[in-house]
Structure formats: structure tokens, C-alpha cells
CSV table of C-alpha atoms in Angstrom, one decimal:
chain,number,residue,atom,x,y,z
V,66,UNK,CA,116.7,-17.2,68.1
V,67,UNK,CA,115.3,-17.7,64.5
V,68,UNK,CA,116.3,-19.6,61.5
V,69,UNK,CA,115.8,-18.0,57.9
V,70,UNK,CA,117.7,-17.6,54.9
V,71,UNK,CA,117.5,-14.6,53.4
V,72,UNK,CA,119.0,-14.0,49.8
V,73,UNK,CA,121.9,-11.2,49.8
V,74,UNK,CA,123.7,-10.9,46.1
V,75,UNK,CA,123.8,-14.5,44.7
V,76,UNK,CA,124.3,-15.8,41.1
V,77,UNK,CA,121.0,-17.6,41.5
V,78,UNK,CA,118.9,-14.2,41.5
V,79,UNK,CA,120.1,-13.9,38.1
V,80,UNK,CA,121.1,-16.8,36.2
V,81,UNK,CA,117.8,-19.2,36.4
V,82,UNK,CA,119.5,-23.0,36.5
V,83,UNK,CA,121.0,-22.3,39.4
V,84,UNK,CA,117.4,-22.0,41.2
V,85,UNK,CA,115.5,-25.7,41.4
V,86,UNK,CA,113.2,-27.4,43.5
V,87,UNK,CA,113.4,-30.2,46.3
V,88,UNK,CA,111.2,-32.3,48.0
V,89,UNK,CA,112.1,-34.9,51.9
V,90,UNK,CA,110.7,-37.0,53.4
V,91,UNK,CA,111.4,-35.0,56.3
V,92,UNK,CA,110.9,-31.5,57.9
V,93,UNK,CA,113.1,-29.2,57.1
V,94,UNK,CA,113.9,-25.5,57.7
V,95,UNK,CA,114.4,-22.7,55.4
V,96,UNK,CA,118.5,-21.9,55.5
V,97,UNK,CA,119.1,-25.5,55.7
V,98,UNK,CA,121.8,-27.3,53.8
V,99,UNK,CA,120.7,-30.0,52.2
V,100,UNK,CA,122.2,-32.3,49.5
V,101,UNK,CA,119.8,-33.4,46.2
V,102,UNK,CA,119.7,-36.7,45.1
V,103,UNK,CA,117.7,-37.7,41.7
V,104,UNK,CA,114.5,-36.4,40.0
V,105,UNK,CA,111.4,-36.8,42.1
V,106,UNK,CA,108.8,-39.5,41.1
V,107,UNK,CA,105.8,-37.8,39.7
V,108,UNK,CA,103.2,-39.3,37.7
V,109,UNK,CA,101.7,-36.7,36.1
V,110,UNK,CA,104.3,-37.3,33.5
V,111,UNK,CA,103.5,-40.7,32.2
V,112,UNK,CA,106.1,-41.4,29.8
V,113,UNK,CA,109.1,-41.3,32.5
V,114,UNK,CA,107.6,-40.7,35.9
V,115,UNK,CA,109.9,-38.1,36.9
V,116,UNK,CA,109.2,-34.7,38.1
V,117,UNK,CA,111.5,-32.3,35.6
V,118,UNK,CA,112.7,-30.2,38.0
V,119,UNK,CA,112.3,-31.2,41.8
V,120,UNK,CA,114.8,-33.1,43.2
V,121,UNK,CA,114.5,-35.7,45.9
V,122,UNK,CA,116.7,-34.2,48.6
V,123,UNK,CA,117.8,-35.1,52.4
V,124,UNK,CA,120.6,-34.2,54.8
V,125,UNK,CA,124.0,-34.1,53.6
V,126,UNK,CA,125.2,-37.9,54.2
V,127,UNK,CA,129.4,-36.6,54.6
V,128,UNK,CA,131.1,-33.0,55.6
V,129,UNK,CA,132.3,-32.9,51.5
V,130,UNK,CA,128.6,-33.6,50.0
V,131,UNK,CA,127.6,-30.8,47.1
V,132,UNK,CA,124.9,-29.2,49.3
V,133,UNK,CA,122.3,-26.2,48.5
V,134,UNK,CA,120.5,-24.1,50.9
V,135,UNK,CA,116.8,-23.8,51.2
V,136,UNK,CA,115.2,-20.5,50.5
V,137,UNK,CA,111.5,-21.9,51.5
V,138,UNK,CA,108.8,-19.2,50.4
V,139,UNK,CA,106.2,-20.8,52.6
V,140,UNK,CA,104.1,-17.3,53.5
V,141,UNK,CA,100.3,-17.3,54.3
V,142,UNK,CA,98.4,-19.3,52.2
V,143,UNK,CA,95.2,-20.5,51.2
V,144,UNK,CA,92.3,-22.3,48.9
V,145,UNK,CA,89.4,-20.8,47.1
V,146,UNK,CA,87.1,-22.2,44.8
V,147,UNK,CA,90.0,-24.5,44.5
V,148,UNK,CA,92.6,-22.3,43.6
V,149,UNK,CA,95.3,-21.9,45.9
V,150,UNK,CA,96.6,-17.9,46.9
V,151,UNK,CA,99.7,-17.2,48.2
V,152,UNK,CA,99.6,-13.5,49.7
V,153,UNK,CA,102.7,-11.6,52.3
V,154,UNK,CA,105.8,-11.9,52.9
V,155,UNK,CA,108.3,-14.2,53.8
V,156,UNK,CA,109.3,-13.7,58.1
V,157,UNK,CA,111.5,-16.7,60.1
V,158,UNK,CA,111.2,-20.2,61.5
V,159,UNK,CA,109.7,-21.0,58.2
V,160,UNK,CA,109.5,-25.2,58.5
V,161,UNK,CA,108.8,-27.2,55.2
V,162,UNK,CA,106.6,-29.5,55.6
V,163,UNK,CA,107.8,-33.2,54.6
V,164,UNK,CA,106.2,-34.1,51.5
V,165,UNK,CA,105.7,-30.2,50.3
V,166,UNK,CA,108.1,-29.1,47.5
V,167,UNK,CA,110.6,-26.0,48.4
V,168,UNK,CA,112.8,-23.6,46.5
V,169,UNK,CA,116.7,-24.7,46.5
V,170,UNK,CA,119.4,-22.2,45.9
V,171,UNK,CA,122.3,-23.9,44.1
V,172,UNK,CA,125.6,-22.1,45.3
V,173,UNK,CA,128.1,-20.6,43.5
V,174,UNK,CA,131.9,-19.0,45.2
V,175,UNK,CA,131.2,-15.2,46.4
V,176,UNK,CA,127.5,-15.9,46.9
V,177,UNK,CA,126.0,-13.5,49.5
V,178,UNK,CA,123.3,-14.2,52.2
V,179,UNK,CA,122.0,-13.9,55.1
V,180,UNK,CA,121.4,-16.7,58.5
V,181,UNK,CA,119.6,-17.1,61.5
V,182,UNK,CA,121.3,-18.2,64.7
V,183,UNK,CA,119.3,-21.0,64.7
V,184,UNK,CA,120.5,-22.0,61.4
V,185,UNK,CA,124.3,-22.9,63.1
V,186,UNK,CA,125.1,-25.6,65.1
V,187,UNK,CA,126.0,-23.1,67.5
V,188,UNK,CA,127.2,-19.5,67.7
V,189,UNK,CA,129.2,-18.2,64.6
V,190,UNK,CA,132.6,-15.8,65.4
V,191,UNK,CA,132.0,-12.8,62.7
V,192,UNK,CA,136.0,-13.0,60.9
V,193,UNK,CA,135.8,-16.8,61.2
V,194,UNK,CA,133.8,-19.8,59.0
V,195,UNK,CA,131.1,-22.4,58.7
V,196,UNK,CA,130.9,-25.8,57.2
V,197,UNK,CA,128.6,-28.8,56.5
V,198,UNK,CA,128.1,-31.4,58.1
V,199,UNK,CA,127.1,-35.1,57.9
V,200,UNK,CA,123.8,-35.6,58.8
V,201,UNK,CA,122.5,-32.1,59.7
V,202,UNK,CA,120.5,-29.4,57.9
V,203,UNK,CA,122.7,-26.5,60.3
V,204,UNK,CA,126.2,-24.9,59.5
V,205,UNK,CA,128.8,-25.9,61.9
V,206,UNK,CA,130.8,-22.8,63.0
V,207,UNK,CA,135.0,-23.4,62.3
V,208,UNK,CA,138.0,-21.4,63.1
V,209,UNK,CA,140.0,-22.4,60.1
V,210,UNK,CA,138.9,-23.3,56.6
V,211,UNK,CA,138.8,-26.8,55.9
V,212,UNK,CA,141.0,-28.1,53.1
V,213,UNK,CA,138.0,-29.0,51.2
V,214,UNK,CA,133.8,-29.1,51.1
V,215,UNK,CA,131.7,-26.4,51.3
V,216,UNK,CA,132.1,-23.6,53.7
V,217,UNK,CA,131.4,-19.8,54.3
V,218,UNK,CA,132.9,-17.5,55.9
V,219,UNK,CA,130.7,-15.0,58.5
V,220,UNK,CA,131.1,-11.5,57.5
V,221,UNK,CA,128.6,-9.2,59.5
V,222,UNK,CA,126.2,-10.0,62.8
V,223,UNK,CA,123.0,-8.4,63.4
V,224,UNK,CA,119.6,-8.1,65.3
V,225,UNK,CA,116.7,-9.3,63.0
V,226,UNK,CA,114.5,-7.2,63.7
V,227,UNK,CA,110.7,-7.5,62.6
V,228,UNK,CA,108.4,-4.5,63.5
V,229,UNK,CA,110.0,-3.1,66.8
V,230,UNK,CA,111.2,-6.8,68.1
V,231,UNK,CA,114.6,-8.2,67.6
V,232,UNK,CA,114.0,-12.0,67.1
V,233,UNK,CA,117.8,-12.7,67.8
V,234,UNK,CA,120.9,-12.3,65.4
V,235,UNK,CA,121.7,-12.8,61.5
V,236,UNK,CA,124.5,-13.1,59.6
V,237,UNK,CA,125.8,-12.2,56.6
V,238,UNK,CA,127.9,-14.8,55.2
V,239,UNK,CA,129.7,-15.3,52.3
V,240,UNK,CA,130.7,-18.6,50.0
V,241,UNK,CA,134.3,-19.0,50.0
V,242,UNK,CA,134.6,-22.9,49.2
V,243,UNK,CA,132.5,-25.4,47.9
């Protein structure tokens, strides 16, 4: 079983606001729903104190909360001459680090991508849906679409496969609700 998110065909690989940052006070992992709150403290920016683009974020607090989805590019990394190096690409189980800023994808109806098992509450039915919910980071599978809140519907399941290894399934999923 793994948890990732991988990006499928999404408005936020083209249209740049609809990318931002986050940063809990928790761990998270990467595929998680999460819901963002206000600017971050930060005070490298004296005359407000806000961070301009990283949002404080946490776990949805009710089923109908706007959420985003974490696309965390934590790969192997490292610190020379105090320069920091970032090298590789991105695998699964990826876990951000509470404290550490992540990439957010804000989501947008027809949005494409793809899940880990792990990133459900439990197993998904490919023809049926998933939804938030309060107080967790995972997609809860549904029969039937809710009458409102965020949901997706699970298109296509898969092995993920890295090398010659199946790490468990992925799905495809697709926005139909938010």
C-alpha cells in the first residue's frame, strides 16, 4: 500500500494561482486533503509579517470545507557549502514534515490525478466516488454523490509499479464536485 498524488491533466499545471504553498503544524502526507487557513507568519517581511504566499493549513474541520490536495515534492535532498540541492524524482509515502512548507494544488471541476490506496480511508469501487472528511487528510470512498462538498469520482485502478515491484494500487480520479 502507498500514498502519493500524482498530477494527471489539472488546471493547476497551467494556470499559476491555482498552485500555492502550505505549511502544519502537523505531519502530513502527499495526496492529502487539507483545508488553508490564513497567510503564514514570517518575519522576514517586516512591514506585515506574513508570508506572501504560504498558507497556514490543517485537516479539513467539516465534510463541506474548500480543501486542496498536497502534491509534496520532497525528493533527496541536501546541503553544501550552504546551499541546499534538490536532485531525483519524486516516488511514494512521501511524509511532510510539520513545520516544512509543501506545494498545494488548488482544485478546479474536471481536474485529473492520480491516488494511492493509502490515500482512502479505505478501498475505493472504480465507477463510484470519494469525499472529504472532517478531521482527516484521506478520501472517504461513497457510493452516491453527496448533495454538496468536495468529492471525486474513481475512474481507473492500477498497480504502481516502481522498477519491477508493484507497491499496491492507484487511482485515477476525477473532480466532479467541490
Amino acid at each position: 500500500m502507498a500514498y502519493v498524488m500524482y498530477s494527471g491533466k489539472m488546471i493547476s499545471d497551467q494556470i499559476d494561482s491555482y498552485l500555492t504553498n502550505g505549511v502544519a503544524e502537523i505531519d502530513l502526507k502527499d495526496g492529502g486533503l487539507v483545508a488553508l487557513g490564513d497567510l503564514a507568519a514570517d518575519t522576514t517581511y517586516d512591514s506585515n509579517g506574513v508570508e506572501y504566499d504560504v498558507y497556514e493549513a490543517d485537516k479539513p474541520a467539516a465534510a463541506t470545507d474548500e480543501v486542496v490536495i498536497i502534491d509534496y515534492a520532497g525528493i533527496s535532498e541536501g546541503e553544501i557549502n550552504e546551499n541546499n540541492y534538490k536532485i531525483g524524482k519524486k516516488l511514494y509515502n512521501l511524509t511532510v514534515p510539520a513545520g516544512t512548507n509543501f506545494r498545494v494544488r488548488r482544485l478546479a471541476l474536471h481536474d485529473k490525478f492520480w491516488l494511492g490506496a493509502d490515500n482512502f480511508a479505505s478501498a475505493p469501487t472504480v465507477g463510484e466516488y470519494a469525499v472529504a472528511t472532517a478531521s482527516a487528510i484521506e478520501h472517504t470512498p461513497a457510493a452516491t454523490l453527496p448533495a454538496s462538498g468536495y468529492a471525486v469520482k474513481v475512474l481507473v485502478e492500477k498497480d504502481l509499479t516502481t522498477g519491477m515491484r508493484s507497491n499496491g494500487k492507484i487511482y485515477l480520479v476525477e473532480v466532479v464536485q467541490l
